mmCIF file of C-alpha atoms in Angstrom:
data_model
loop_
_atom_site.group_PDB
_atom_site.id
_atom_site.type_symbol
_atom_site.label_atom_id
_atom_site.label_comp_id
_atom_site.label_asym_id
_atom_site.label_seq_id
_atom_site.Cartn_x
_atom_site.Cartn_y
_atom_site.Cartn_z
ATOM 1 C CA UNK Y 4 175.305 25.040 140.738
ATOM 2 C CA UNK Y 5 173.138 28.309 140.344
ATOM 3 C CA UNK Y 6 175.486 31.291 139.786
ATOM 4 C CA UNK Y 7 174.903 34.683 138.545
ATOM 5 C CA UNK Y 8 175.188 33.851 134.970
ATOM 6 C CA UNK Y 9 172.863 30.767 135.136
ATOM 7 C CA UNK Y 10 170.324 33.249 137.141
ATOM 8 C CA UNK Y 11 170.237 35.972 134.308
ATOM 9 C CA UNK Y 12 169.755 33.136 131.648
ATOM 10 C CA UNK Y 13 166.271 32.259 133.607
ATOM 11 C CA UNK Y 14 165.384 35.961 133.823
ATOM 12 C CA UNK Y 15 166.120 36.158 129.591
ATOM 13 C CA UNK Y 16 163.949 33.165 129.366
ATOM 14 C CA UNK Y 17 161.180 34.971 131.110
ATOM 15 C CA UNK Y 18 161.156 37.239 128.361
ATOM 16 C CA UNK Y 19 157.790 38.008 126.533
ATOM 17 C CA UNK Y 20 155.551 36.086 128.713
ATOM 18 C CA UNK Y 21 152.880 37.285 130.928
ATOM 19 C CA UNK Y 22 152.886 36.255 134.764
ATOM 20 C CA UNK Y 23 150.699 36.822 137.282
ATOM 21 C CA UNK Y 24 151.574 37.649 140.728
ATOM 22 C CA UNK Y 25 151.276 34.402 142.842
ATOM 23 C CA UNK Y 26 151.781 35.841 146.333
ATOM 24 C CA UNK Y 27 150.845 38.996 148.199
ATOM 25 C CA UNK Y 28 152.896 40.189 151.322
ATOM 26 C CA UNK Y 29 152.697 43.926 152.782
ATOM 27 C CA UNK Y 30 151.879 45.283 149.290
ATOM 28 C CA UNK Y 31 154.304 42.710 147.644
ATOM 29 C CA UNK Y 32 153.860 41.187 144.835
ATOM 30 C CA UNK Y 33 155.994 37.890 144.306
ATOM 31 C CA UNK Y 34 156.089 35.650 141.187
ATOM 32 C CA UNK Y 35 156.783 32.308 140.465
ATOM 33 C CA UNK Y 36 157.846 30.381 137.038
ATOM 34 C CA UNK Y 37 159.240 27.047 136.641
ATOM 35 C CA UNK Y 38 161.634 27.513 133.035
ATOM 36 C CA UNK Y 39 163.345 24.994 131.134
ATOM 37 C CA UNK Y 40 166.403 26.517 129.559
ATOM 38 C CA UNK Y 41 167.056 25.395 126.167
ATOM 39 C CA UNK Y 42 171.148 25.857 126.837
ATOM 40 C CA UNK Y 43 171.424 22.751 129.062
ATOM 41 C CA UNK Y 44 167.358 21.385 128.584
ATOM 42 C CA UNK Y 45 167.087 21.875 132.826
ATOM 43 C CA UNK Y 46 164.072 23.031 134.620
ATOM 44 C CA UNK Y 47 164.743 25.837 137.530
ATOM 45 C CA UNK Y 48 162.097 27.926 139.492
ATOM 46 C CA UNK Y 49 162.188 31.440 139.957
ATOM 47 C CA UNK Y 50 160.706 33.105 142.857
ATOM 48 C CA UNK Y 51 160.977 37.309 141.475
ATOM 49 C CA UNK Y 52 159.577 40.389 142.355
ATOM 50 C CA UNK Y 53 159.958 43.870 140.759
ATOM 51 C CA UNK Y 54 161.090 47.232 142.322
ATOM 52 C CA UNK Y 55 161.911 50.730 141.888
ATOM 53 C CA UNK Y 56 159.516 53.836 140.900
ATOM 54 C CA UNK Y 57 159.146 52.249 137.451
ATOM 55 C CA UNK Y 58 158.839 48.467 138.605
ATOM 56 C CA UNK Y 59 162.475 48.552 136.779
ATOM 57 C CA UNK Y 60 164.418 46.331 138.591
ATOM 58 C CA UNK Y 61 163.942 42.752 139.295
ATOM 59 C CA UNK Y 62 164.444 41.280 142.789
ATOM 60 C CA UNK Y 63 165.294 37.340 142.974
ATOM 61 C CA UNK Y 64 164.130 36.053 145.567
ATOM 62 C CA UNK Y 65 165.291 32.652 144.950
ATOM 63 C CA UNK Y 66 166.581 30.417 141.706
ATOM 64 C CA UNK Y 67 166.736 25.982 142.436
ATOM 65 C CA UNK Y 68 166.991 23.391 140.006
ATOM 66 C CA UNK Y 69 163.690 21.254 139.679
ATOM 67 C CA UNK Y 70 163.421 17.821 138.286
ATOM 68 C CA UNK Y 71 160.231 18.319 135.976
ATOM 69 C CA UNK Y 72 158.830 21.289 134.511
ATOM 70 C CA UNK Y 73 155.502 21.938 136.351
ATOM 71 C CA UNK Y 74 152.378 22.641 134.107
#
């Protein structure tokens, strides 16, 4: 099951890449990875966005298990 701990370790993996927005809604910017997690080896999509003055805080919009990494 996804739980807070499992949803930081996505956010980490996220880490040093470059993403670009895939969705636009009332000035929104929402982005979408698929991650495979080298802890357990399972792929998971993560639908973010950023907030705050700084873009400082990430907002997740929603974290699933997939079966295959999408390329």
């Amino acid at each position: 099951s996804i739980n807070d701990e499992l949803i930081l370790e996505i956010i980490l993996a996220l880490n040093g890449q470059s993403f670009s927005a895939d969705s636009f809604t009332d000035g929104i910017e929402y982005y979408v990875a698929d991650v495979q997690l080298e802890s357990n080896g399972k792929v998971y999509r993560i639908i973010w966005l950023f907030e705050g003055d700084n873009l400082e805080v990430i907002g997740v919009i929603n974290a699933y298990r997939r079966k295959k990494k999408k390329r």
